[in-house]
């Protein structure tokens, strides 16, 4: 579901819980409605969305 999050050194994660608040992640666009964590969609590129996790 989650590809990787943006940081100084991008990395792939196994779980959304590994991404701290106020961080960004690229996910498949059809997965964002299924997220249980508060987030906002920054933009969409093809089948991906850049989201920010908010506290």
Short mmCIF file of N, CA, C and O in Angstrom, two decimals:
data_model
loop_
_atom_site.label_atom_id
_atom_site.label_comp_id
_atom_site.label_asym_id
_atom_site.label_seq_id
_atom_site.Cartn_x
_atom_site.Cartn_y
_atom_site.Cartn_z
N UNK A 1 0.82 -1.18 0.00
CA UNK A 1 0.00 0.00 0.00
C UNK A 1 0.86 1.24 0.00
O UNK A 1 0.65 2.14 -0.77
N UNK A 2 1.85 1.32 0.85
CA UNK A 2 2.66 2.52 0.98
C UNK A 2 4.00 2.29 0.30
O UNK A 2 4.66 1.30 0.56
N UNK A 3 4.38 3.19 -0.57
CA UNK A 3 5.63 3.01 -1.29
C UNK A 3 6.82 3.52 -0.51
O UNK A 3 7.71 2.77 -0.18
N UNK A 4 6.87 4.79 -0.20
CA UNK A 4 7.97 5.34 0.57
C UNK A 4 7.58 6.71 1.08
O UNK A 4 6.61 7.29 0.63
N UNK A 5 8.31 7.19 2.05
CA UNK A 5 8.02 8.54 2.51
C UNK A 5 9.21 9.43 2.21
O UNK A 5 10.32 8.95 2.04
N UNK A 6 8.94 10.73 2.14
CA UNK A 6 9.97 11.68 1.79
C UNK A 6 10.71 12.15 3.03
O UNK A 6 10.12 12.63 3.98
N UNK A 7 11.98 12.03 3.00
CA UNK A 7 12.84 12.55 4.04
C UNK A 7 14.17 12.87 3.36
O UNK A 7 14.27 12.83 2.14
N UNK A 8 15.17 13.14 4.12
CA UNK A 8 16.48 13.37 3.52
C UNK A 8 16.92 12.12 2.78
O UNK A 8 17.50 12.19 1.71
N UNK A 9 16.62 10.97 3.36
CA UNK A 9 16.95 9.69 2.74
C UNK A 9 15.66 8.89 2.58
O UNK A 9 15.26 8.16 3.49
N UNK A 10 14.97 9.02 1.44
CA UNK A 10 13.70 8.31 1.26
C UNK A 10 13.87 6.81 1.48
O UNK A 10 14.89 6.23 1.14
N UNK A 11 12.85 6.20 2.06
CA UNK A 11 12.91 4.77 2.30
C UNK A 11 11.52 4.17 2.22
O UNK A 11 10.53 4.85 2.43
N UNK A 12 11.47 2.91 1.93
CA UNK A 12 10.22 2.18 1.91
C UNK A 12 9.90 1.72 3.32
O UNK A 12 10.81 1.34 4.07
N UNK A 13 8.63 1.79 3.69
CA UNK A 13 8.22 1.34 5.03
C UNK A 13 7.15 0.27 4.90
O UNK A 13 6.42 0.20 3.92
N UNK A 14 7.05 -0.55 5.93
CA UNK A 14 6.09 -1.65 5.92
C UNK A 14 4.73 -1.23 6.45
O UNK A 14 3.72 -1.84 6.14
N UNK A 15 4.71 -0.16 7.26
CA UNK A 15 3.48 0.25 7.91
C UNK A 15 3.39 1.76 7.99
O UNK A 15 4.39 2.45 8.20
N UNK A 16 2.18 2.28 7.89
CA UNK A 16 1.95 3.71 8.00
C UNK A 16 2.36 4.21 9.38
O UNK A 16 2.81 5.34 9.53
N UNK A 17 2.26 3.38 10.39
CA UNK A 17 2.61 3.79 11.75
C UNK A 17 4.09 4.14 11.89
O UNK A 17 4.48 4.79 12.84
N UNK A 18 4.91 3.73 10.94
CA UNK A 18 6.33 4.04 10.98
C UNK A 18 6.62 5.47 10.51
O UNK A 18 7.74 5.94 10.67
N UNK A 19 5.65 6.15 9.97
CA UNK A 19 5.85 7.50 9.45
C UNK A 19 5.42 8.51 10.51
O UNK A 19 4.28 8.49 10.96
N UNK A 20 6.33 9.39 10.92
CA UNK A 20 5.98 10.36 11.96
C UNK A 20 5.01 11.43 11.44
O UNK A 20 4.91 11.67 10.24
N UNK A 21 4.31 12.07 12.39
CA UNK A 21 3.43 13.19 12.04
C UNK A 21 4.27 14.28 11.36
O UNK A 21 5.46 14.40 11.61
N UNK A 22 3.62 15.04 10.50
CA UNK A 22 4.23 16.12 9.74
C UNK A 22 5.25 15.61 8.71
O UNK A 22 6.11 16.34 8.27
N UNK A 23 5.13 14.35 8.34
CA UNK A 23 5.95 13.77 7.29
C UNK A 23 5.09 13.56 6.05
O UNK A 23 3.87 13.58 6.10
N UNK A 24 5.75 13.32 4.94
CA UNK A 24 5.07 13.15 3.66
C UNK A 24 5.27 11.73 3.15
O UNK A 24 6.28 11.10 3.45
N UNK A 25 4.32 11.26 2.36
CA UNK A 25 4.41 9.92 1.78
C UNK A 25 3.72 9.90 0.43
O UNK A 25 2.76 10.62 0.20
N UNK A 26 4.23 9.05 -0.45
CA UNK A 26 3.56 8.76 -1.72
C UNK A 26 2.79 7.46 -1.53
O UNK A 26 3.36 6.47 -1.07
N UNK A 27 1.51 7.46 -1.86
CA UNK A 27 0.69 6.26 -1.77
C UNK A 27 -0.12 6.12 -3.05
O UNK A 27 -0.27 7.08 -3.81
N UNK A 28 -0.64 4.93 -3.29
CA UNK A 28 -1.57 4.76 -4.40
C UNK A 28 -2.82 5.59 -4.11
O UNK A 28 -3.34 5.57 -2.99
N UNK A 29 -3.31 6.31 -5.08
CA UNK A 29 -4.44 7.22 -4.91
C UNK A 29 -5.68 6.50 -4.38
O UNK A 29 -6.42 7.06 -3.56
N UNK A 30 -5.91 5.28 -4.79
CA UNK A 30 -7.11 4.58 -4.34
C UNK A 30 -7.01 4.11 -2.89
O UNK A 30 -7.98 3.64 -2.31
N UNK A 31 -5.83 4.26 -2.26
CA UNK A 31 -5.65 3.83 -0.87
C UNK A 31 -5.89 4.95 0.14
O UNK A 31 -6.14 4.68 1.30
N UNK A 32 -5.84 6.22 -0.29
CA UNK A 32 -5.95 7.32 0.68
C UNK A 32 -7.28 7.33 1.44
O UNK A 32 -7.28 7.65 2.63
N UNK A 33 -8.42 6.98 0.85
CA UNK A 33 -9.65 6.96 1.65
C UNK A 33 -9.62 5.90 2.76
O UNK A 33 -10.38 5.98 3.71
N UNK A 34 -8.74 4.92 2.65
CA UNK A 34 -8.66 3.83 3.62
C UNK A 34 -7.72 4.13 4.79
O UNK A 34 -7.64 3.35 5.72
N UNK A 35 -7.01 5.26 4.75
CA UNK A 35 -6.07 5.59 5.81
C UNK A 35 -6.81 5.94 7.09
O UNK A 35 -7.76 6.72 7.08
N UNK A 36 -6.35 5.40 8.20
CA UNK A 36 -6.99 5.69 9.49
C UNK A 36 -6.34 6.89 10.18
O UNK A 36 -6.92 7.45 11.10
N UNK A 37 -5.15 7.27 9.75
CA UNK A 37 -4.46 8.40 10.35
C UNK A 37 -4.90 9.71 9.69
O UNK A 37 -5.17 9.74 8.49
N UNK A 38 -4.94 10.81 10.46
CA UNK A 38 -5.29 12.10 9.87
C UNK A 38 -4.23 12.51 8.84
O UNK A 38 -3.04 12.38 9.09
N UNK A 39 -4.67 12.97 7.68
CA UNK A 39 -3.75 13.35 6.61
C UNK A 39 -4.43 14.36 5.70
O UNK A 39 -5.64 14.54 5.74
N UNK A 40 -3.62 15.02 4.89
CA UNK A 40 -4.17 15.88 3.84
C UNK A 40 -3.45 15.55 2.55
O UNK A 40 -2.26 15.22 2.54
N UNK A 41 -4.19 15.62 1.47
CA UNK A 41 -3.64 15.31 0.16
C UNK A 41 -3.01 16.58 -0.41
O UNK A 41 -3.67 17.61 -0.53
N UNK A 42 -1.73 16.49 -0.75
CA UNK A 42 -1.00 17.63 -1.32
C UNK A 42 -1.22 17.69 -2.83
O UNK A 42 -1.41 18.75 -3.39
N UNK A 43 -1.17 16.55 -3.49
CA UNK A 43 -1.34 16.51 -4.93
C UNK A 43 -1.39 15.09 -5.45
O UNK A 43 -1.12 14.14 -4.72
N UNK A 44 -1.74 14.97 -6.71
CA UNK A 44 -1.86 13.66 -7.36
C UNK A 44 -1.06 13.66 -8.65
O UNK A 44 -1.11 14.62 -9.42
N UNK A 45 -0.30 12.59 -8.86
CA UNK A 45 0.47 12.39 -10.09
C UNK A 45 0.19 10.97 -10.55
O UNK A 45 0.53 10.01 -9.85
N UNK A 46 -0.45 10.86 -11.72
CA UNK A 46 -0.87 9.56 -12.25
C UNK A 46 -1.67 8.81 -11.18
O UNK A 46 -2.67 9.32 -10.71
N UNK A 47 -1.22 7.63 -10.75
CA UNK A 47 -2.00 6.86 -9.78
C UNK A 47 -1.51 7.04 -8.34
O UNK A 47 -1.92 6.32 -7.44
N UNK A 48 -0.66 8.02 -8.10
CA UNK A 48 -0.11 8.27 -6.78
C UNK A 48 -0.59 9.59 -6.20
O UNK A 48 -0.86 10.54 -6.93
N UNK A 49 -0.65 9.66 -4.87
CA UNK A 49 -0.94 10.90 -4.17
C UNK A 49 0.18 11.18 -3.17
O UNK A 49 0.67 10.26 -2.52
N UNK A 50 0.55 12.45 -3.09
CA UNK A 50 1.49 12.88 -2.06
C UNK A 50 0.64 13.38 -0.90
O UNK A 50 -0.22 14.24 -1.08
N UNK A 51 0.84 12.78 0.25
CA UNK A 51 0.03 13.15 1.42
C UNK A 51 0.94 13.59 2.55
O UNK A 51 2.11 13.22 2.61
N UNK A 52 0.38 14.40 3.44
CA UNK A 52 1.08 14.83 4.64
C UNK A 52 0.29 14.28 5.83
O UNK A 52 -0.94 14.45 5.89
N UNK A 53 0.99 13.63 6.73
CA UNK A 53 0.35 13.15 7.95
C UNK A 53 0.34 14.29 8.95
O UNK A 53 1.35 14.92 9.21
N UNK A 54 -0.84 14.56 9.50
CA UNK A 54 -0.99 15.67 10.43
C UNK A 54 -1.27 15.13 11.83
O UNK A 54 -1.81 14.03 11.98
N UNK A 55 -0.84 15.88 12.85
CA UNK A 55 -1.04 15.39 14.22
C UNK A 55 -2.48 15.46 14.64
O UNK A 55 -3.30 16.09 14.07
#
